[in-house]
XYZ file of C-alpha atoms in Angstrom:
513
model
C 112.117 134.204 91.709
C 109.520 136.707 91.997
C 105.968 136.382 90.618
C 106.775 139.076 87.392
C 109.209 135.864 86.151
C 106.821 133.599 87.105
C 104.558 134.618 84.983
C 106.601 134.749 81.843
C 108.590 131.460 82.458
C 107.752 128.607 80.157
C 105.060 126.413 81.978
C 104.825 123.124 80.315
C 101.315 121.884 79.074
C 99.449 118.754 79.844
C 101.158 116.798 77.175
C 104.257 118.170 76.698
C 107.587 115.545 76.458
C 109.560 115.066 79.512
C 112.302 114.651 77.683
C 111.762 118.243 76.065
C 111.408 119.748 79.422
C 115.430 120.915 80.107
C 116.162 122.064 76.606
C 112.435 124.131 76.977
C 113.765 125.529 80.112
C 117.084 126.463 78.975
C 116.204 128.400 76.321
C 114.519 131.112 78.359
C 116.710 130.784 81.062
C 119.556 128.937 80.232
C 121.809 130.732 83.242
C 119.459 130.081 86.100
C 120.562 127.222 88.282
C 118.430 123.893 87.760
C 119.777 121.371 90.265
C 122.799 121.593 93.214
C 124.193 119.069 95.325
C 127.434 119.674 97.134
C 128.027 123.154 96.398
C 127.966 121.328 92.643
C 125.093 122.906 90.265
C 124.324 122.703 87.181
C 122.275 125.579 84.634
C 119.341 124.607 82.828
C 121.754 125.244 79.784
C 124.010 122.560 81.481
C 121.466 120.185 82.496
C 120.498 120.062 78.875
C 123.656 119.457 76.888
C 124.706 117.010 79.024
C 121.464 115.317 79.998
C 121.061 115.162 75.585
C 124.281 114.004 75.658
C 124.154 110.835 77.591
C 120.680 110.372 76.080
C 122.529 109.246 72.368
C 124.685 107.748 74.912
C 122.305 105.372 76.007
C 120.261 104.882 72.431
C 124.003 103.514 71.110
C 124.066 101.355 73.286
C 121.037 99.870 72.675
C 118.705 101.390 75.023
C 115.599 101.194 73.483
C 111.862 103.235 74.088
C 110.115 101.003 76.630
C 112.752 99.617 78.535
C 113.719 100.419 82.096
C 117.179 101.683 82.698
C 118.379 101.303 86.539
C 119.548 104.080 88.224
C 122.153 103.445 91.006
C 122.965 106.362 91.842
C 123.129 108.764 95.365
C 122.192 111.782 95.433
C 123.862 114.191 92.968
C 124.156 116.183 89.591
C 124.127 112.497 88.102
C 120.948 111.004 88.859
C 119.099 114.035 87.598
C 120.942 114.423 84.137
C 120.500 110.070 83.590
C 116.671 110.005 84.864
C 116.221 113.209 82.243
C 118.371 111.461 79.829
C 116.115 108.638 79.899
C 112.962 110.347 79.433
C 114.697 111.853 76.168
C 115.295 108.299 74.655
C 111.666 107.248 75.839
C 113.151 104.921 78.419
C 111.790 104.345 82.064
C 113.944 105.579 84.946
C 114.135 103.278 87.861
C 116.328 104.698 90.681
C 118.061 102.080 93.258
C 119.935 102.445 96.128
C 123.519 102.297 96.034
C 123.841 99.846 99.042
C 121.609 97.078 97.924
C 122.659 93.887 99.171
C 123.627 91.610 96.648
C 121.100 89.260 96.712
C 118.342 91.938 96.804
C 120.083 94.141 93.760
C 120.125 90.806 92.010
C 115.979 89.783 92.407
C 115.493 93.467 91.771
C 117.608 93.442 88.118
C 116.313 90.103 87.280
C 112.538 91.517 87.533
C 113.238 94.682 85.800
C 115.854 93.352 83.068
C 117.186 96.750 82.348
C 118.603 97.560 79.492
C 121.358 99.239 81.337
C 122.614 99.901 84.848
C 123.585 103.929 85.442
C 126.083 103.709 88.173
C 129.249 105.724 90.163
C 131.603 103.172 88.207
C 132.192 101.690 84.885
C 132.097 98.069 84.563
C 131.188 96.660 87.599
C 129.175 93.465 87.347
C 125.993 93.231 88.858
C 123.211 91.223 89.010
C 124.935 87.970 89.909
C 127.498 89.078 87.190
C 124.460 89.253 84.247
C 124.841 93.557 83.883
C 127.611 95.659 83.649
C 127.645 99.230 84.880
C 127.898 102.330 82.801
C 128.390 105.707 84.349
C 127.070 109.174 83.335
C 130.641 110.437 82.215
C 130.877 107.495 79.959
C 127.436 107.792 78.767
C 128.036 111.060 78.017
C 131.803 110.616 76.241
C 129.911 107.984 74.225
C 127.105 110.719 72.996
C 129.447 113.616 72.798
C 129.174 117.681 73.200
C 127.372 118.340 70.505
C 124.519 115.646 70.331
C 120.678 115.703 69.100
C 118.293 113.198 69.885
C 114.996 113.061 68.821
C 112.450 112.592 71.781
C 110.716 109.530 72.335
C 107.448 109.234 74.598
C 108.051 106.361 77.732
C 105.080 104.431 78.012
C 106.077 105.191 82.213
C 107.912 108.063 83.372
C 109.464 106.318 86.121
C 109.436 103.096 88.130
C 110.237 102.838 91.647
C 110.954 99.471 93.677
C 108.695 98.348 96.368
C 108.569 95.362 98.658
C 105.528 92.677 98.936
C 103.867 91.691 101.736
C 106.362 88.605 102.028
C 109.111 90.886 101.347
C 110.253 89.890 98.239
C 110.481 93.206 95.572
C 108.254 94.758 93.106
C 108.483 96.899 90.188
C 105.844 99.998 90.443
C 105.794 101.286 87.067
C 103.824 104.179 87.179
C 100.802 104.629 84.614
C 101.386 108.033 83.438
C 103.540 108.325 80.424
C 106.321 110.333 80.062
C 104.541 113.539 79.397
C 103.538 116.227 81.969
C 100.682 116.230 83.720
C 99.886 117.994 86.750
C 99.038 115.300 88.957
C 101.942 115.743 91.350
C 102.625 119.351 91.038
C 99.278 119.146 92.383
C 99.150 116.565 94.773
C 102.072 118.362 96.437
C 101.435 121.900 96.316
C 104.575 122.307 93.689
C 104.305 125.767 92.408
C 106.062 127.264 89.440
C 109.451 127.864 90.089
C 110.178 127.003 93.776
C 112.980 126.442 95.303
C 113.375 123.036 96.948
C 114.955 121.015 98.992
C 115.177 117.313 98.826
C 116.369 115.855 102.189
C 115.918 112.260 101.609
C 117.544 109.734 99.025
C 116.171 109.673 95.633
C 115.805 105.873 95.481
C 112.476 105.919 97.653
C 109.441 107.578 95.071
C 109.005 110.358 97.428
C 111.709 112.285 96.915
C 112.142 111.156 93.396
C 108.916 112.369 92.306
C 108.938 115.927 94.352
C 112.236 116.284 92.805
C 111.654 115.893 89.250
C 108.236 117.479 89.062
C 109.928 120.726 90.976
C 112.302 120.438 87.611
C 109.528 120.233 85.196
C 108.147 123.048 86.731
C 111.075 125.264 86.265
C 112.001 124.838 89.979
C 115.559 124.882 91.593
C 116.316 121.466 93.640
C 118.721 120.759 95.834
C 119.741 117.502 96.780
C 121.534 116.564 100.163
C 123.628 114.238 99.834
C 123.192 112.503 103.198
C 120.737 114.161 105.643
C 122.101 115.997 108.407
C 119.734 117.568 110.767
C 121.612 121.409 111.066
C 122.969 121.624 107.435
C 118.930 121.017 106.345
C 118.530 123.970 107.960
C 121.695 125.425 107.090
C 120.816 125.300 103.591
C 117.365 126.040 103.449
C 118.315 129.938 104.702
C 121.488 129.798 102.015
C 118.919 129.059 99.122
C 116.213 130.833 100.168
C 114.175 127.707 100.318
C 110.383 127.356 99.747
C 109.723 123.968 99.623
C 110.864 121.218 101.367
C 110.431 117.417 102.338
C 110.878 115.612 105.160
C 109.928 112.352 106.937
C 109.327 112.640 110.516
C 112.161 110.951 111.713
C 114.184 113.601 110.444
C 112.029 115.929 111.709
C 112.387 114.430 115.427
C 116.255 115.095 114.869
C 116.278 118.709 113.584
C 113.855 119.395 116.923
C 117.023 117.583 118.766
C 118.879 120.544 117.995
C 119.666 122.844 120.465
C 117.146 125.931 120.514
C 119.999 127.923 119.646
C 121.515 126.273 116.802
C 117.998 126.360 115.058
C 117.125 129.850 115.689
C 120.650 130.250 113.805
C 119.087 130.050 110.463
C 116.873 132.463 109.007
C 113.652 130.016 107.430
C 112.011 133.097 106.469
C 111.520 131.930 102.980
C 110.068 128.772 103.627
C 106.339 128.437 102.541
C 105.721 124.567 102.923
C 107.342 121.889 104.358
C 105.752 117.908 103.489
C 106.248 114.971 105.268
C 104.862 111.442 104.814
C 106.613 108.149 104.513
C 105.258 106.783 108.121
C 103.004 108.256 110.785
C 104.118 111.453 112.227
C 104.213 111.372 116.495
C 101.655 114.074 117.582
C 103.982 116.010 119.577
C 106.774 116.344 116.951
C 103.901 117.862 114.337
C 102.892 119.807 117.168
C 106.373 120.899 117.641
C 107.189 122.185 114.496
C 103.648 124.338 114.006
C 105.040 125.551 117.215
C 107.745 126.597 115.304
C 107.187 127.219 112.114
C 103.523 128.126 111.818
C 100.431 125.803 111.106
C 100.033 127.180 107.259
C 103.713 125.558 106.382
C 103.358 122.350 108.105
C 101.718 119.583 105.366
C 101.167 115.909 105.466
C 100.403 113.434 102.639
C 99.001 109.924 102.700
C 99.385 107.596 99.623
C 101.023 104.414 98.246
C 103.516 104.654 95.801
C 100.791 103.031 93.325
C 98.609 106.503 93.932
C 95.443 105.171 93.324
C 93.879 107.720 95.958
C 95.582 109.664 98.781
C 95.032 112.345 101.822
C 96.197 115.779 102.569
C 96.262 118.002 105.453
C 97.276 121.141 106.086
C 98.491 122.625 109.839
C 95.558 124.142 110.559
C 93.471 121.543 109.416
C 95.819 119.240 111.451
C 94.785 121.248 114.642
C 91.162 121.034 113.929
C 91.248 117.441 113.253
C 94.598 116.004 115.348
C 96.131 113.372 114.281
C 94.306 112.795 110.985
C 96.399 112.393 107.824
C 93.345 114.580 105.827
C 90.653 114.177 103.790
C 90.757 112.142 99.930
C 92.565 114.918 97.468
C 92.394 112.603 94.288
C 90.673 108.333 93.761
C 88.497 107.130 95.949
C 89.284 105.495 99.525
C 86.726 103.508 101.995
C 86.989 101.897 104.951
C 85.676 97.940 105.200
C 85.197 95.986 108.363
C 86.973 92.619 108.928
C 84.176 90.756 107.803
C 84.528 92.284 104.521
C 81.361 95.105 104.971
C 81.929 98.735 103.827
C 82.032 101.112 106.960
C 79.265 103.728 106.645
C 79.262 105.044 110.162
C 82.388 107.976 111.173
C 84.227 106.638 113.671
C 83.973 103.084 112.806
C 87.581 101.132 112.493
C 88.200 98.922 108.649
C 90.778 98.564 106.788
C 91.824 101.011 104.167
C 91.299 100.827 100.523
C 92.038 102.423 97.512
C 91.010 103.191 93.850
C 91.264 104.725 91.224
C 87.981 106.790 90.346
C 86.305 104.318 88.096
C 86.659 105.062 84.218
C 90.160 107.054 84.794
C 93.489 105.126 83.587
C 94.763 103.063 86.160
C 97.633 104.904 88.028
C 100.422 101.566 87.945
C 101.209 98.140 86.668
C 103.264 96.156 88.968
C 106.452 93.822 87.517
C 107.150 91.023 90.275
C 103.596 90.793 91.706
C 100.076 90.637 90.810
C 97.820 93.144 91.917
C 95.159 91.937 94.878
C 91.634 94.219 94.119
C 88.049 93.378 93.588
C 86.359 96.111 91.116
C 89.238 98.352 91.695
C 89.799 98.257 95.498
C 92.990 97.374 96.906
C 94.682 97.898 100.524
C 97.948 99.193 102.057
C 97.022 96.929 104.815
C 96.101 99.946 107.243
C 93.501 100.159 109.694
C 91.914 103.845 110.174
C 88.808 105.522 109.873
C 87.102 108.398 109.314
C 85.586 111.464 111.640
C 82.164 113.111 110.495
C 83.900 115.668 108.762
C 85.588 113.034 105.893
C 89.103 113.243 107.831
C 91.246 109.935 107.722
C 92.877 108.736 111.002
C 95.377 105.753 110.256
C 95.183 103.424 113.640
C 97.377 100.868 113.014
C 98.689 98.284 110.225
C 97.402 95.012 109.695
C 99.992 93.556 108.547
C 103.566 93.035 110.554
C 105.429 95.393 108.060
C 108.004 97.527 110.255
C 108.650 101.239 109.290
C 111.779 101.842 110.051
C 113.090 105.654 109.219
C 110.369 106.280 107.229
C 111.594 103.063 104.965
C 109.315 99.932 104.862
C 111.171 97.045 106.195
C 109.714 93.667 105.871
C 110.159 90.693 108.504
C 109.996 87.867 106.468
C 112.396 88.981 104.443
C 115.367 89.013 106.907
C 113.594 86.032 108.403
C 114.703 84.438 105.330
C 118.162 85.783 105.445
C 118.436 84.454 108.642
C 117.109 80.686 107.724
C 120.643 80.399 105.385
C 122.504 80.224 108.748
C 123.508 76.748 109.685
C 122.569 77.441 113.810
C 119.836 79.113 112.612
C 116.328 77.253 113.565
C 114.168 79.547 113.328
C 113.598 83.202 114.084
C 110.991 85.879 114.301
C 111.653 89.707 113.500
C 109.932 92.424 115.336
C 110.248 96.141 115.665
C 110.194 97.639 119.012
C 110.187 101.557 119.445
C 112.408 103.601 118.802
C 112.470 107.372 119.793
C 114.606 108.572 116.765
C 113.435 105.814 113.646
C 109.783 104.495 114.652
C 111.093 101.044 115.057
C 114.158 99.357 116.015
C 114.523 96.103 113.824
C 114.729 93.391 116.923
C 115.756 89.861 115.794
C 114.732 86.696 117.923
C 116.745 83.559 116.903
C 115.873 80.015 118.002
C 119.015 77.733 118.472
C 119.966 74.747 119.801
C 121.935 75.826 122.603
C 122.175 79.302 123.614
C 126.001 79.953 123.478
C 126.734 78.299 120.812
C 126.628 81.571 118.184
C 126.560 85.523 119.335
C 124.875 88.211 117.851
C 128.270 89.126 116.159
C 128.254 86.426 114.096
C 124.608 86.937 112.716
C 125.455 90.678 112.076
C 127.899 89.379 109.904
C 126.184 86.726 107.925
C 123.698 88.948 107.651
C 125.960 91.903 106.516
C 125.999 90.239 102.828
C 122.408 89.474 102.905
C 120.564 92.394 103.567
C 120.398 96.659 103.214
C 122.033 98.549 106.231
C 118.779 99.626 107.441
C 117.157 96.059 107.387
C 119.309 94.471 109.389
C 118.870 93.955 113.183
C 119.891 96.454 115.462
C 119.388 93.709 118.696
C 119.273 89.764 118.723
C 117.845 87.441 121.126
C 118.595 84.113 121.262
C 116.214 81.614 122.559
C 116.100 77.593 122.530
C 112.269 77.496 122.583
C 109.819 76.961 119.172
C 108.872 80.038 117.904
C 106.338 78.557 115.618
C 103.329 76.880 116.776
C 103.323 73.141 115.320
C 101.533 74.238 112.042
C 104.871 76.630 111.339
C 102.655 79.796 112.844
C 104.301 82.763 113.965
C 102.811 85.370 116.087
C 104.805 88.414 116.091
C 102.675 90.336 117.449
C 102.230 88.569 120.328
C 105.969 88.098 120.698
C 106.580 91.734 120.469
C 104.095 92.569 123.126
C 106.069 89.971 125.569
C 108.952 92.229 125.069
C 107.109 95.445 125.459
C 105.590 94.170 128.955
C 108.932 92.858 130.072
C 110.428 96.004 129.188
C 107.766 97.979 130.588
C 106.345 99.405 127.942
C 102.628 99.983 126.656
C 101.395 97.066 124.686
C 100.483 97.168 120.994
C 97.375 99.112 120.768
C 99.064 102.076 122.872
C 102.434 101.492 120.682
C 100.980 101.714 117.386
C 102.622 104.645 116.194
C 105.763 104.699 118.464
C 107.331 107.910 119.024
């Protein structure tokens, strides 16, 4: 799209109904391609009919403005027309993986209590049994060809799924309503009609987000439907690709490629690529200016509850090396363990977060209760900041493992793991990895070591937990774990391993590579 059609494309205004947003697109270009995945695509005209379509699907059967409707869907033609169908009927979208282990899709559906479950079959019971799926097609056969819905407002455009600090889930529903504004086509550098590609699974509020607000701005996404490092690459020179996000393990496996394979593909068109998600090695950043250029290399920092966040540009990067940026929207300070606001650059606190005082707050959580005094809140990362008002993230204070750019919590599979008879006690650790960050590392305490392998708590745990939770190594040991008041260092165990392995201890291992 040049910048003539820019110019005369519809632009929605702070305001407008997301729900409105396909049919306002299709009627000034109702031939241009809105979404692909697949070599599937669909028009705006397309995305319209059938995204209205399944919208009277879901208001007959009984979806009402206000409730959340799940989303378990990949990546695909689908989850775009249902999360847009949603917004039509003034419902909140909540996408979910597909591979949710049952007990965590069930404590996910019983905090959200959705009115209905969007899935790849019709159905299938879920939730312990208490939903039954419905399916796009369906949704769509139920609404028919030629359906009109009036548009409702959501009181939340969307609401992604988080995990607490002692791993059990959270609702984030977000505190914008489902009307545009241009807080992420913002935060993100989203211009008017780009062409984007979405590398990462919709389920995480990342890619989501990017992904819908590209479509609100009259963009062209396409969605991969599992990430593989040449055909990113592959199909960023077939579509002429401007925009594009990443995490940086993905990024560490596209710079795997042979030299030759990348140099393959013409990335000519390319005018950003984003990353965040988990902290970005040094030399893989540096790797990719190398390649690409500093001005197309950007970084953001935020929680999915966006209360404040960073960004940095490549050359900013290289004036201010490893920093995630400066604060782009809230407010962020760093306190001292004792509680005391850091003043001084180059002084180490905690991280927090708010909202700039007097704006709506930016989430409500279902599931948990929010932790602040007048406004503030953490992440749980330590960083500080350089003279210049540049964050540097150091290290987290809590034992949360980023794994892949996903979070990964170690009390939750340290509950999975308590359910096994031989089990008496375990502690969960990540230890580096070169391609994910982490490597989830399992020490079980048993009675006698021989009595179980780690084949048999792969598959107890196989039921239990998400693919990428579960531990890719187990140790078995028939020593406490726990001091005698039920303590558990794990960061003391994980540096044991480290130093028997060789390895540099914690504070040189805080953002493995």
């Amino acid at each position: 799209m040049n910048d003539e059609e820019r110019l005369h494309m519809f632009t929605p205004e702070v305001g407008f109904p997301l729900g409105d947003i396909p049919g306002a697109h299709a009627a000034e270009r109702p031939d241009a391609v809105a979404v692909r995945a697949d070599d599937e695509e669909l028009t705006w005209k397309e995305l319209h009919r059938a995204s209205t379509s399944a919208a009277l699907g879901l208001k007959l059967s009984g979806v009402e403005r206000g409730r959340i409707v799940a989303l378990m869907l990949p990546n695909g033609l689908d989850v775009v027309v249902a999360a847009f169908a949603c917004l039509k009927v003034g419902a909140v979208p909540q996408p979910l993986s597909t591979r949710l282990a049952p007990t965590e899709e069930e404590a996910i559906l019983e905090l959200s209590d959705p009115a209905a479950v969007v899935g790849l079959e019709s159905g299938v019971p879920l939730g312990g049994g208490r939903f039954r799926s419905t399916t796009v097609a369906e949704l769509r056969r139920l609404g028919g060809a030629d359906a009109d819905v009036a548009t409702e407002i959501a009181p939340s455009w969307k609401a992604p799924t988080s995990g607490g600090s002692t791993g059990r889930p959270k609702i984030i529903l977000s505190g914008s309503p489902g009307t545009f504004n241009a807080f992420d086509t913002e935060a993100w550098g989203l211009s008017h009609g780009e062409q984007v590609l979405i590398t990462a699974p919709v389920h995480h509020n990342a890619p989501f987000s990017t992904a819908m607000t590209a479509l609100f701005n009259g963009g062209t996404v396409t969605l991969l439907g599992r990430f593989d490092a040449e055909r990113v690459l592959a199909e960023a020179d077939r579509h002429a690709i401007t925009w594009m996000y990443m995490v940086p393990t993905m990024m560490r496996r596209i710079l795997a490629l042979p030299e030759e394979t990348r140099e393959r593909y013409d990335l000519s068109s390319l005018v950003s690529v984003w990353h965040c998600a988990e902290p970005c090695p040094p030399a893989v950043k540096q790797a990719w200016i190398d390649w690409l250029g500093a001005e197309r290399i950007w970084e953001l920092y935020a929680g999915t509850e966006a209360q404040a966040g960073c960004t940095i540009s490549g050359p900013e990067w290289l004036r201010h090396r490893g920093s995630v940026g400066r604060v782009t929207w809230g407010e962020i300070r760093i306190v001292s363990l004792d509680g005391t606001p850091v003043t001084e650059p180059g002084t180490a606190g905690e991280v927090f977060m708010r909202a700039v005082p007097g704006n709506p707050s930016t989430f409500r959580y279902i599931g948990a209760e929010v932790e602040e005094t007048d406004g503030w809140s953490t992440l749980g990362d330590i960083g500080e900041f350089d003279a210049d008002g540049y964050l540097y993230l150091r290290d987290r204070r809590s034992d949360m493992l980023l794994v892949g750019g996903v979070n990964v919590y170690p009390a939750e599979i340290e509950s999975a793991l308590a359910g096994h008879p031989d089990v008496l006690s375990s502690a969960v650790v990540g230890l580096p990895d070169a391609e994910r960050g982490n490597r989830v590392h399992a020490i079980v305490q048993v009675e006698e070591i021989g009595t179980i392998t780690a084949e048999e708590i792969s598959t107890f745990l196989a039921a239990r937990l998400s693919p990428h939770k579960r531990p890719r190594s187990v140790e078995f040991v028939d020593t406490p774990l726990r001091s005698a008041a039920g303590k558990l260092r794990r960061s003391a165990l994980r540096a044991e391993r480290l130093a028997d392995a060789g390895q540099p201890g914690p504070a040189d291992a805080a953002q493995p590579d």
